[in-house]
Coordinates of C-alpha atoms in Angstrom, one line a residue:
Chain A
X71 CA 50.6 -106.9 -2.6
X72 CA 54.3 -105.5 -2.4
X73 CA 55.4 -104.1 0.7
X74 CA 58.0 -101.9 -1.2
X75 CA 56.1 -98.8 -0.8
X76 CA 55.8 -99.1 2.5
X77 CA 58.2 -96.0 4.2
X78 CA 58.6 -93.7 6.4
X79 CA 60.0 -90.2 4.9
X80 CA 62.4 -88.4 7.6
X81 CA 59.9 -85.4 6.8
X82 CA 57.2 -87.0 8.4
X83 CA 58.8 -87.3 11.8
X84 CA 59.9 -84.8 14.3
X85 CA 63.1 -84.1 16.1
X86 CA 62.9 -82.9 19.6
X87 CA 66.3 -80.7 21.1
X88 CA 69.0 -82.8 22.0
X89 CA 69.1 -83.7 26.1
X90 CA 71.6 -81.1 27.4
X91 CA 74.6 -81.9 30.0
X92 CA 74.9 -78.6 31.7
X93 CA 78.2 -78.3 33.4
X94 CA 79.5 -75.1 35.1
X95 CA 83.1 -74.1 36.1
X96 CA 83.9 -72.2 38.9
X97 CA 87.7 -71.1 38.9
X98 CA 89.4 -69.3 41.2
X99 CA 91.3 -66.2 39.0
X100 CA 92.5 -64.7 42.6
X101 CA 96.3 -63.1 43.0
X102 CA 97.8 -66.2 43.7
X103 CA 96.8 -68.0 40.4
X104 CA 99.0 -65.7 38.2
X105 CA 101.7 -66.7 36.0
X106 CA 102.0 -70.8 35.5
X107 CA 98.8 -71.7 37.2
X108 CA 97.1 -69.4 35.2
X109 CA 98.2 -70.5 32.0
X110 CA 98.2 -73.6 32.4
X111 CA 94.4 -73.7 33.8
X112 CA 93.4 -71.6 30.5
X113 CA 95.3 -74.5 28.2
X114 CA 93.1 -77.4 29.9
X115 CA 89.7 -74.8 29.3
X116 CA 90.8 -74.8 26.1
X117 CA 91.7 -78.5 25.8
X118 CA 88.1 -79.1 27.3
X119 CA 86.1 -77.3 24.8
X120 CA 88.1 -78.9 22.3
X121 CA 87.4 -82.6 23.3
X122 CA 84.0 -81.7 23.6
X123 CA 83.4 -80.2 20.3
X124 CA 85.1 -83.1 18.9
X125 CA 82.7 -85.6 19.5
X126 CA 79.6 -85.7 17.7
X127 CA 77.0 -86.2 21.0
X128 CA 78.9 -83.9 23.7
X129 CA 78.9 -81.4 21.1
X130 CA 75.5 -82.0 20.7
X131 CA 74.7 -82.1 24.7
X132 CA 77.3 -80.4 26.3
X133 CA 76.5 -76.8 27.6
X134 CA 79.6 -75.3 29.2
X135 CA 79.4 -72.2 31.8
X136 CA 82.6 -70.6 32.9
X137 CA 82.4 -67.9 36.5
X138 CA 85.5 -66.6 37.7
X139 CA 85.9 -65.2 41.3
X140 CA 88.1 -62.9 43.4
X141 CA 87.4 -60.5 45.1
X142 CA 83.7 -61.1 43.7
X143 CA 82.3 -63.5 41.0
X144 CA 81.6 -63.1 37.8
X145 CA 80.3 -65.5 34.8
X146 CA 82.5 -65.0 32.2
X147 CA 80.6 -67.2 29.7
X148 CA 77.2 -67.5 30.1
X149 CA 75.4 -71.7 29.3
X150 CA 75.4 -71.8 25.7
X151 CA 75.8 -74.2 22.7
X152 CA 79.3 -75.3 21.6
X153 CA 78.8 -74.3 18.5
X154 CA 78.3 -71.0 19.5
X155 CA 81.5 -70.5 21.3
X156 CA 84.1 -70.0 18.4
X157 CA 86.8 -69.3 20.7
X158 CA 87.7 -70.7 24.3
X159 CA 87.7 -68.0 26.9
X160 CA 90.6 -66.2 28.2
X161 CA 90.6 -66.6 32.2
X162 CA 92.8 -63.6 33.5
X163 CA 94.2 -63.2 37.0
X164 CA 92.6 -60.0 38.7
X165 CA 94.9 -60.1 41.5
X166 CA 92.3 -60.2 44.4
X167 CA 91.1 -62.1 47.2
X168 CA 89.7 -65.6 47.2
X169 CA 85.9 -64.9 47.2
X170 CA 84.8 -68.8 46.6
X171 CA 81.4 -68.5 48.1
X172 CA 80.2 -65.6 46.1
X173 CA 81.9 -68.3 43.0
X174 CA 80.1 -71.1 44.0
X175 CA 76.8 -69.0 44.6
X176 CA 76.7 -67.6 41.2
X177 CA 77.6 -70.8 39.7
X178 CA 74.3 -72.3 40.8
X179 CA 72.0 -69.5 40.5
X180 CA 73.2 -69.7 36.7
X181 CA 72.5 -73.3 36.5
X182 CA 68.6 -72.6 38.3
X183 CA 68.4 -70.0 35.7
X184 CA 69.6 -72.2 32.7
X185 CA 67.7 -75.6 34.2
X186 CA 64.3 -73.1 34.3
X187 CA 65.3 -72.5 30.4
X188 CA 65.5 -76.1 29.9
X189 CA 62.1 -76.7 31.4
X190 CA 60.5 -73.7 29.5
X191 CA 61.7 -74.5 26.2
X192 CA 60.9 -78.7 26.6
X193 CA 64.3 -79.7 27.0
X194 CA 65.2 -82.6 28.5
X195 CA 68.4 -82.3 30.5
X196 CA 71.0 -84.7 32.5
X197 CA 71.8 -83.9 36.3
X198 CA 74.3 -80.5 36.1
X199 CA 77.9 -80.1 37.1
X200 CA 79.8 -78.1 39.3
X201 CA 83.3 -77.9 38.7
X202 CA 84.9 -75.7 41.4
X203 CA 88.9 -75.5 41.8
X204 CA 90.6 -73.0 43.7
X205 CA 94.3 -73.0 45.1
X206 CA 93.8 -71.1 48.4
X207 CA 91.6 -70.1 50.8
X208 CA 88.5 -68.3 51.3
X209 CA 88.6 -64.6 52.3
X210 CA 85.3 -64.2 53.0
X211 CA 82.5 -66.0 55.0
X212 CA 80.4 -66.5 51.7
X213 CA 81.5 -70.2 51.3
X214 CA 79.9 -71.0 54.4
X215 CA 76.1 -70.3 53.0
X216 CA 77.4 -71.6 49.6
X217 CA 79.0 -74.8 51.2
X218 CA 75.5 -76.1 52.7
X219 CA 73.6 -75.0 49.9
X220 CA 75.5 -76.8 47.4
X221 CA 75.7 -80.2 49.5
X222 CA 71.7 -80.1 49.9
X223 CA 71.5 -79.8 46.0
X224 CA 74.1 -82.8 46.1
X225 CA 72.0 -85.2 48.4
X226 CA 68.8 -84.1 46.5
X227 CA 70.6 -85.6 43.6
X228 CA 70.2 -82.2 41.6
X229 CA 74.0 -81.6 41.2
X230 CA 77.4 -83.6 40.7
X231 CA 80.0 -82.0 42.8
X232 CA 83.8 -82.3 41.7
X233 CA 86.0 -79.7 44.2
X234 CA 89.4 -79.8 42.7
X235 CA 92.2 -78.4 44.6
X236 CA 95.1 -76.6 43.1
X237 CA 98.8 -77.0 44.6
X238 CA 100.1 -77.0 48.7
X239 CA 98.0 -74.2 49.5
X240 CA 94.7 -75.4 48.3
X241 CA 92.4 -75.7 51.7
X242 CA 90.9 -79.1 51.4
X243 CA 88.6 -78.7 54.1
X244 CA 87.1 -75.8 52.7
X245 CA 86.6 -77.6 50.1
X246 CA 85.1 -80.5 51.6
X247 CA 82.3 -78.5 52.7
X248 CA 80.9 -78.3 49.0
X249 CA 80.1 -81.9 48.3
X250 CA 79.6 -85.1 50.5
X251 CA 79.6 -87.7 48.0
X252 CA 83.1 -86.7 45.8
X253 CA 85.4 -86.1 48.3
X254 CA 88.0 -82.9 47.4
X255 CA 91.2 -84.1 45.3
X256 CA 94.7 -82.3 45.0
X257 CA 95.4 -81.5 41.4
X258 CA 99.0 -83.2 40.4
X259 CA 101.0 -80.1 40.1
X260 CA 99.7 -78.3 37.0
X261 CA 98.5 -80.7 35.3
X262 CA 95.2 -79.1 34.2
X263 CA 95.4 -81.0 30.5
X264 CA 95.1 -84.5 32.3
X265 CA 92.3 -83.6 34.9
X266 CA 90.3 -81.4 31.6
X267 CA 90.7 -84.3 29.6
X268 CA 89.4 -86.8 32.3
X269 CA 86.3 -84.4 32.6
X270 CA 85.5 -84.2 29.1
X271 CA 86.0 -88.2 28.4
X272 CA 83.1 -88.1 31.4
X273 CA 80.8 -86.0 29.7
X274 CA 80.7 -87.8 26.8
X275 CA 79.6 -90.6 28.7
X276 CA 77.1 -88.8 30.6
X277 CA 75.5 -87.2 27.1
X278 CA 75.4 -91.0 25.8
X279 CA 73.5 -92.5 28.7
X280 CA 70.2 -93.7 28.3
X281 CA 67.1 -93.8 30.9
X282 CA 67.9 -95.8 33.7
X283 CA 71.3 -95.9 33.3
X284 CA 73.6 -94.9 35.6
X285 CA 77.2 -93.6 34.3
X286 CA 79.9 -94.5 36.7
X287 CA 82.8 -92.1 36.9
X288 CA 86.3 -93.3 35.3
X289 CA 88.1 -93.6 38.8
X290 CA 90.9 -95.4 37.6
X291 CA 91.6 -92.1 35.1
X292 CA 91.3 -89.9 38.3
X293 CA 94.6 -91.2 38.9
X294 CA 95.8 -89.3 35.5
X295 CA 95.6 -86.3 37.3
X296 CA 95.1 -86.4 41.3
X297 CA 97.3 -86.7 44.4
X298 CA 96.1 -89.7 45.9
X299 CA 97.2 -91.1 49.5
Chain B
X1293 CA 30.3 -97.2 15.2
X1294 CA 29.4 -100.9 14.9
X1295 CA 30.5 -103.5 17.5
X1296 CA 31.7 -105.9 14.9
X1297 CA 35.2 -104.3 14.7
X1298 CA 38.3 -105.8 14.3
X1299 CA 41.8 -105.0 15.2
X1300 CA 45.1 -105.5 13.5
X1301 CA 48.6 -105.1 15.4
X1302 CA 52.3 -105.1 14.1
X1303 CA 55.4 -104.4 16.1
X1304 CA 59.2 -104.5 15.7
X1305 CA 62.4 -103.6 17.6
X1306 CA 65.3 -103.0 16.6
X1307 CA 68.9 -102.9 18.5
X1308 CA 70.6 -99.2 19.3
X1309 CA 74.2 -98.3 17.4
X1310 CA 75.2 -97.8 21.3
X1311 CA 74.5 -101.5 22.1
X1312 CA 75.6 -102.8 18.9
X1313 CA 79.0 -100.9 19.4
X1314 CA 79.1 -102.0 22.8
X1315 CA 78.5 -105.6 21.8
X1316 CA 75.5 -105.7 23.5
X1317 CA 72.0 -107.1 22.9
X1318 CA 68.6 -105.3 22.3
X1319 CA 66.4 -104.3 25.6
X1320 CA 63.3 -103.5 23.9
X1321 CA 60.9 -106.3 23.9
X1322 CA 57.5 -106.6 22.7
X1323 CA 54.2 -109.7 22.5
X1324 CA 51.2 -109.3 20.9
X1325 CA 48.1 -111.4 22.6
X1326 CA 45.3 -112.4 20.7
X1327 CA 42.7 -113.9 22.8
X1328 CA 39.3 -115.7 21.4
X1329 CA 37.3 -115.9 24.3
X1330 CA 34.0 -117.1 21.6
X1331 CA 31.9 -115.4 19.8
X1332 CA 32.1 -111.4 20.0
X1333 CA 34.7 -111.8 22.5
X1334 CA 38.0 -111.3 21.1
X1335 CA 40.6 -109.4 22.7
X1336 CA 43.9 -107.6 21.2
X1337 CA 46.9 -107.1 24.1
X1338 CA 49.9 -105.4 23.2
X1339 CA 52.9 -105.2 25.4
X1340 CA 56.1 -102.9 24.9
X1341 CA 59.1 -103.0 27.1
X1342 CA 62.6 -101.0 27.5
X1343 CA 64.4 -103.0 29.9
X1344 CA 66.9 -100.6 31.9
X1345 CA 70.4 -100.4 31.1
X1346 CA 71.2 -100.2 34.8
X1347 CA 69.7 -103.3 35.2
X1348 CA 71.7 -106.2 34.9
X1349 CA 68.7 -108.5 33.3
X1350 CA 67.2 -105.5 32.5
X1351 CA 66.9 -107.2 28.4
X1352 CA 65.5 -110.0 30.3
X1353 CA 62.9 -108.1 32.5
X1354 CA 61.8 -106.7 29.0
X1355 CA 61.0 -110.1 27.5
X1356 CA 59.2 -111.9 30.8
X1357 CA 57.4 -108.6 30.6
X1358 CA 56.1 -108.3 27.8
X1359 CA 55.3 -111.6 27.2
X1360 CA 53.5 -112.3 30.2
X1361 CA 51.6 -108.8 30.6
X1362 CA 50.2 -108.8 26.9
X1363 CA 48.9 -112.5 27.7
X1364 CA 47.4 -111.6 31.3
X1365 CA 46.2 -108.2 30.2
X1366 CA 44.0 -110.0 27.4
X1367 CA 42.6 -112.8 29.8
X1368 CA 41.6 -110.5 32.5
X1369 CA 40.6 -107.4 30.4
X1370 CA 36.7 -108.0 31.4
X1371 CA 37.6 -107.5 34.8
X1372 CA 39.9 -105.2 34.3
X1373 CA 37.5 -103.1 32.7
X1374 CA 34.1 -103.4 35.3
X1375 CA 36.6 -101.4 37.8
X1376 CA 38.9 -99.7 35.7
X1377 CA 40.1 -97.7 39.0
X1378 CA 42.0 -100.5 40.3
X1379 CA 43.4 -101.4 37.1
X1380 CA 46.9 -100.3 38.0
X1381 CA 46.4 -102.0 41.4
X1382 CA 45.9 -105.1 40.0
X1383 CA 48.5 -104.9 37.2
X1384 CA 51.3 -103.9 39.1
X1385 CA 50.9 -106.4 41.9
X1386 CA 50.5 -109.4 39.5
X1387 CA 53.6 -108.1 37.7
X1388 CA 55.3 -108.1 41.0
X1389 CA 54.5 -111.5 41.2
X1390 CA 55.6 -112.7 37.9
X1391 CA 58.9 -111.1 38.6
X1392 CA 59.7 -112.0 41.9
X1393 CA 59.2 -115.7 40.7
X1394 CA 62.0 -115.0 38.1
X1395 CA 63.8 -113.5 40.6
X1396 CA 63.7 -116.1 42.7
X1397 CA 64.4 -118.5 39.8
X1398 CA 67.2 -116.7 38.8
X1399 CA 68.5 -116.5 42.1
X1400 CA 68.7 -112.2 42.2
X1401 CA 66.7 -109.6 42.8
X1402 CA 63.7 -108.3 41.4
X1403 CA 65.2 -104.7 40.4
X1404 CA 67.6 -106.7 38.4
X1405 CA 64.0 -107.0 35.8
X1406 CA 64.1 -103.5 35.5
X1407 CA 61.8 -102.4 32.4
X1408 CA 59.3 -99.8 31.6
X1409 CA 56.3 -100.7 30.0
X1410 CA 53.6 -99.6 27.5
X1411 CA 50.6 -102.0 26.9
X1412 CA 47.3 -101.7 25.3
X1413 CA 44.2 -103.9 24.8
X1414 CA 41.5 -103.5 22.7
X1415 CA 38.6 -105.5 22.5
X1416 CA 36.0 -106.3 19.6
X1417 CA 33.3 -103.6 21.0
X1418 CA 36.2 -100.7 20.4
X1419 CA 36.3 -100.2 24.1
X1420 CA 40.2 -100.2 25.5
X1421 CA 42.6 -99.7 28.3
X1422 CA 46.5 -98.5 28.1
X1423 CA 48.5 -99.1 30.7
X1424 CA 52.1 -97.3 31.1
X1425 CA 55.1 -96.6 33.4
X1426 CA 58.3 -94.7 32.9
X1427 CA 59.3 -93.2 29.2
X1428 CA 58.0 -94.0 25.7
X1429 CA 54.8 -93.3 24.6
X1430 CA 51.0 -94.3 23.8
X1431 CA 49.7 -92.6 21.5
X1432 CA 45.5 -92.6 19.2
X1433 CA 44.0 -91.2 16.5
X1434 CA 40.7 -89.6 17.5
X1435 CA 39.0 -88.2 14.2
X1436 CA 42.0 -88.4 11.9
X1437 CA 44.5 -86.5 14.4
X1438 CA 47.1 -88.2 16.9
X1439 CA 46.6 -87.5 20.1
X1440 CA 48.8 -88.3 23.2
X1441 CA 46.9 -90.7 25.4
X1442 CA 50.2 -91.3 27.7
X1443 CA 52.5 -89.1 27.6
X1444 CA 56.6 -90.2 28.4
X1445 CA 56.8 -89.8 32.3
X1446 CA 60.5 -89.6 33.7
X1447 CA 62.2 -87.9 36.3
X1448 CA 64.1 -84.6 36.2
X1449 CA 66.9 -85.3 34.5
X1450 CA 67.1 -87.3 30.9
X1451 CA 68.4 -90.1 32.1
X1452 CA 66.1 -90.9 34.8
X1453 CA 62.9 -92.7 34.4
X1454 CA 60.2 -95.2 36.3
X1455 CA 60.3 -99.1 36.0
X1456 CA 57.5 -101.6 37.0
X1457 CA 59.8 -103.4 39.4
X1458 CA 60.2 -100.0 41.4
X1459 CA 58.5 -100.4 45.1
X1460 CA 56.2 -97.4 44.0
X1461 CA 55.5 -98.9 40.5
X1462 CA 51.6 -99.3 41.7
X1463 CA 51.8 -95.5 41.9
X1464 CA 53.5 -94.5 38.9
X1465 CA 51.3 -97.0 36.7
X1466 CA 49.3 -94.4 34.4
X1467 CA 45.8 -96.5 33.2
X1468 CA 43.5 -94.5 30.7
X1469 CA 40.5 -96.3 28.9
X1470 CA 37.5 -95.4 26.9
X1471 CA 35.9 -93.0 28.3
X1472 CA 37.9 -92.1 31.1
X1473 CA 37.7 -88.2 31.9
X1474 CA 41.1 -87.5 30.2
X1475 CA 39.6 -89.3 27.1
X1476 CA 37.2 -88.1 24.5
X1477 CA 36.2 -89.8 20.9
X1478 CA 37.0 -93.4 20.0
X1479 CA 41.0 -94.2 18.5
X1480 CA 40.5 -96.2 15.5
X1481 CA 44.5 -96.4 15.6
X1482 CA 46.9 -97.0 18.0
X1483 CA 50.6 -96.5 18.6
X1484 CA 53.1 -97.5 21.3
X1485 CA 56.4 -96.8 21.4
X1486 CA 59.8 -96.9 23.7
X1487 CA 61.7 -93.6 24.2
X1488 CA 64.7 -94.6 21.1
X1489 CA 61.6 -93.4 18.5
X1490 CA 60.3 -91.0 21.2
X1491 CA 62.0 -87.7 20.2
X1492 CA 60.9 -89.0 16.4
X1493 CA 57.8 -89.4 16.9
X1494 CA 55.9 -86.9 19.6
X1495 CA 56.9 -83.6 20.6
X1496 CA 58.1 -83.6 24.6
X1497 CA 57.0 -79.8 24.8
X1498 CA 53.5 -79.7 22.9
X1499 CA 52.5 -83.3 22.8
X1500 CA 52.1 -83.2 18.7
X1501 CA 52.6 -86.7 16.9
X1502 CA 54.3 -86.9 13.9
X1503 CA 52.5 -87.8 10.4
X1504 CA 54.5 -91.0 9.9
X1505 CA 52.1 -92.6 12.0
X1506 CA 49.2 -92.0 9.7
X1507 CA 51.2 -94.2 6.9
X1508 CA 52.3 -96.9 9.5
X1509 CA 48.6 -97.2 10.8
X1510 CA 47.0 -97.5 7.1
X1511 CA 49.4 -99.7 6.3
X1512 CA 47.6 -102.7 8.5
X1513 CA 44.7 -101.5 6.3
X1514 CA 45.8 -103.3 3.3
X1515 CA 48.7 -105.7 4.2
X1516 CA 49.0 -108.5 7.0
X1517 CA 50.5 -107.8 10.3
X1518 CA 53.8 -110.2 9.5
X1519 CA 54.0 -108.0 6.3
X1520 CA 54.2 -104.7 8.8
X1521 CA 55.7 -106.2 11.6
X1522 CA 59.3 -106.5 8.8
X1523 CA 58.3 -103.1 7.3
X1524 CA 58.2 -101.9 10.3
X1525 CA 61.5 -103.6 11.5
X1526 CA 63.4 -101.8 8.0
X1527 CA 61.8 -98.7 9.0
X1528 CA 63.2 -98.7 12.6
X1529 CA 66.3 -100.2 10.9
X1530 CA 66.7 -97.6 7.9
X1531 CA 65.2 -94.4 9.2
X1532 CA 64.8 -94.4 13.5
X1533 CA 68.2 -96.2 14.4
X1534 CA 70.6 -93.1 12.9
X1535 CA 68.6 -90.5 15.1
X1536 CA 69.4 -92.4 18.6
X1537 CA 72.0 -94.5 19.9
X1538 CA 69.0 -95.9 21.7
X1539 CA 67.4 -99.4 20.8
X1540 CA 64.0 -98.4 18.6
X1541 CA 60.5 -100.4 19.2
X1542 CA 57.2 -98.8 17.2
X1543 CA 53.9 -100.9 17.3
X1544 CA 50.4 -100.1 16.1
X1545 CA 47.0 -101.4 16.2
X1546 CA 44.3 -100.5 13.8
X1547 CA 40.8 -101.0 13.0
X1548 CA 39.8 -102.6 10.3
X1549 CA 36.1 -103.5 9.2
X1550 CA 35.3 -107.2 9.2
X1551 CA 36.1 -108.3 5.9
X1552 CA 39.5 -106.5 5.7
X1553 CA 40.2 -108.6 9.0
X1554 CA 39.0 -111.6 7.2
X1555 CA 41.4 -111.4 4.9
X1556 CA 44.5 -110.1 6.3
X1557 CA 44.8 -112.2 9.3
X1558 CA 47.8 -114.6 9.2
X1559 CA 48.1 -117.9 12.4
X1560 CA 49.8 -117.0 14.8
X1561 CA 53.8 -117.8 15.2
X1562 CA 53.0 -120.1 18.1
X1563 CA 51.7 -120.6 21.1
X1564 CA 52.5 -119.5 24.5
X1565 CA 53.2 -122.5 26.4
X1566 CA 54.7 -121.0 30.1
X1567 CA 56.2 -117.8 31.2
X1568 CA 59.4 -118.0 32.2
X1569 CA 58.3 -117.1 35.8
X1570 CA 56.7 -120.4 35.2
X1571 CA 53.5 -118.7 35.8
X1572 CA 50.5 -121.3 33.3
X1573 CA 48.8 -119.6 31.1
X1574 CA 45.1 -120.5 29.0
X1575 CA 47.0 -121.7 26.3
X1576 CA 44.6 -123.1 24.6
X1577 CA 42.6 -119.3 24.1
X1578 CA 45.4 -117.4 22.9
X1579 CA 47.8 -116.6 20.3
X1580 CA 51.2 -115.0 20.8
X1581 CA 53.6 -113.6 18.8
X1582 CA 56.4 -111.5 20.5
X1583 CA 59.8 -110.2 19.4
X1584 CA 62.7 -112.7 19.5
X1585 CA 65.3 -112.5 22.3
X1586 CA 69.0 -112.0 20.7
X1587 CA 71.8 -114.5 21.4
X1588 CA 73.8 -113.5 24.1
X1589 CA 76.5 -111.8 23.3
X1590 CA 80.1 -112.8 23.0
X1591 CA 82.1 -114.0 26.3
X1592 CA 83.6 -110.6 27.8
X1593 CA 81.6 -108.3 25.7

């Protein structure tokens, strides 16, 4: 008997959502970040989303939130689809305070929110990102509740940690406080681009991987972008 | 229904556009035991395996696995089944076994094995055990619908999952037979598969299983299990592969009445003469066929 007939139509099968890579960016937009910092932190945002749509899987998987803080936090683009952000957003300078912890905070109470989203809608997701870069130091006490809070989530394994420095003035210790297994680096002048296009080539990886596998980080591209000693 | 059943299997991998781009080699692995242990005593073992892509013989965990579990699960499914409760017990600690061995003839470690596994046997009364750990799936059809008997079991995140050479594997081994409490009604069809046709073929949120399964199964029905092994294998190839980057395994078992057994069953490919742990095996009771292991792939790749 022929075996001809024997297929399966793509109508008969189902498609569950795509596993989501959600990665959050907490930038400081204090006083000292306007002019060149500024702009050139909102060319490598925009030079992220960009690599990400670009390939077919990250586009697929990647879920970008952007908070800004100051004198206080706020999450200027909320976990989403690429697809559904036409335009990258505009990070503007307020011209206040370096509030990191109340950054860092409200980075990861969006991330519980979106990670509870994911498990109510059957979503399978990868572990989340925190991207936190400032270029000063913290005028408030708040990072010192958000420090610990983020490193527990880090030794849990519930969150990757990348704190970015920006320039002389960036307080490295400070930042230190927020992960235990990526120690702080010192952005190489402004070069946003390099470090944002680093990032993005890592997602991609990330939204690739399979069960079991474990996605080691470029560190020979981290020398693209950071001050090393 | 009678106890004169008989079973058919087919299965088929096929390698992932991420390996194949990469160079690399399929992980999935799969065997299909036949034991005739005399009259009315005929067992069918089926053994699927997704070696990790940590794993640096993670491929070969996949094949020793599969090979070796669909074999012992068919010699010792009597036993298994007087006291189904210790069932993963038993299973994980003579997988152990087998793998240190390899280990040991390998000269690396166990976790280098790394594999899930899905495995089902079904004997010649209709009773059956399935055995699972880490993602994929093994799915029946009770009264014409699909129902999830084990569902994919991972971690939090997407890409973490459970292997049978973890130290907690005897824990994490999910067994469910005929008439265990989570079971109800008797499959006359069964499905295994590894997580590349997961998101294919069940639902992760409500546990629904798609149609194509009701073709795959009927098509044991009327062709031999060689012929649906390579339909399977074009199906995996044409229809599965562009949905994942993932390597794709699908097998089924269905029942067939005795004369459409009669006349589809084909001999065996061969027969198992060793493991590779060089664990023996009743050679002389059982018929194996299992996926073939890819070359390895070029120098530097």
């Amino acid at each position: 008997m022929s075996t001809d007939t024997l297929m399966i139509r793509t109508e008969d099968l189902l498609t569950n959502p795509t596993n989501r890579v959600p990665i959050v960016l907490c930038l400081d937009a204090s006083g000292s970040m306007a002019g060149d910092p500024m702009q050139e932190l909102n060319e490598g945002v925009r030079l992220f989303f960009e690599a990400l749509k670009s390939d077919p899987v990250a586009n697929a998987s990647a879920e970008v939130g952007v908070v800004c803080f100051s004198d206080d936090a706020e999450a200027i683009v909320d976990f989403q689809g690429l697809g559904r952000i036409t335009s990258p957003p505009e990070i503007q300078c307020s011209g206040g305070s370096t509030n990191l912890g109340a950054g860092v905070n409200l980075a990861l109470d969006h991330l519980e929110t979106r990670k509870r989203e994911y498990q109510q809608a059957g979503v399978d997701y990868f572990q989340p990102w925190l991207v936190l870069m400032t270029d000063g130091q913290p005028t408030s006490d708040d990072h010192l509740r958000a420090g610990p809070r983020t490193r527990r989530l880090e030794e849990q394994g519930k969150i990757v940690v990348f704190p970015i420095g920006i320039g002389v003035g960036a307080d490295m210790g400070t930042l230190a406080m927020f992960s235990g297994k990526n120690q702080p680096l010192r952005l190489q002048g402004l070069n946003f681009p390099s470090f944002f296009r680093w990032l993005s080539q890592s997602v991609v990886r990330v939204s690739q991987s399979r069960p079991g596998e474990k996605v080691a980080l470029d560190v020979q591209g981290i020398k693209g972008w950071a001050e090393l000693s | 229904m009678t106890a004169s059943a008989q079973w058919s299997a087919a299965a088929a991998s096929v390698i992932g556009r991420q390996h194949e781009l990469a160079e690399g080699r399929c992980e999935d692995a799969w065997a299909i035991a036949r034991h005739n242990l005399g009259p009315e005593r005929r067992v069918l073992a089926l053994c699927l395996c997704d070696g990790a892509g940590s794993a640096t013989n993670g491929w070969a965990g996949a094949h020793i696995t599969s090979r070796y579990f669909a074999t012992w699960l068919g010699a010792n499914y009597a036993d298994l089944a007087r006291c189904p409760s210790r069932a993963a017990s038993r299973a994980s600690a003579i997988l152990r076994r087998m793998l240190r061995r390899a280990a040991r003839a390998k000269r690396t470690s166990i976790k280098s094995f790394a594999c899930t596994l899905a495995a089902l046997v079904v004997a010649d009364d209709d009773r059956w055990m399935a055995f699972h750990i880490g993602d994929g799936a093994i799915v029946g059809r009770v009264d014409g619908a699909w129902i999830p008997l084990s569902i994919p079991s991972k971690g939090e995140f997407a890409n973490v999952t459970y292997f049978v050479t973890d130290d907690d594997a005897p824990d994490s081994m999910r067994v469910r037979w005929a008439g265990d409490s989570a079971n109800s009604g008797q499959p006359t069809a069964f499905a295994l598969f590894t997580d590349g046709v997961e998101g294919s073929l069940i639902n992760r949120q409500t546990g629904e299983v798609a149609p194509a399964l009701d073709y795959v199964s009927d098509w044991l029905r009327v062709h031999s299990e060689d012929e649906v092994s390579a339909a399977l294998a074009r199906q995996l190839e044409e229809v599965f592969r562009g949905r994942t980057g993932d390597d794709c395994s699908l097998a089924v078992l269905s029942r067939l009445s005795v004369e459409t057994y009669a006349g589809a069953e084909r001999p065996c490919a061969e027969l198992c003469p060793r493991d590779a742990a060089g664990v023996a095996l009743q050679c002389a009771q059982v018929k194996l066929r299992h996926s073939r292991r890819m070359p390895n792939p070029p120098v530097g790749a």
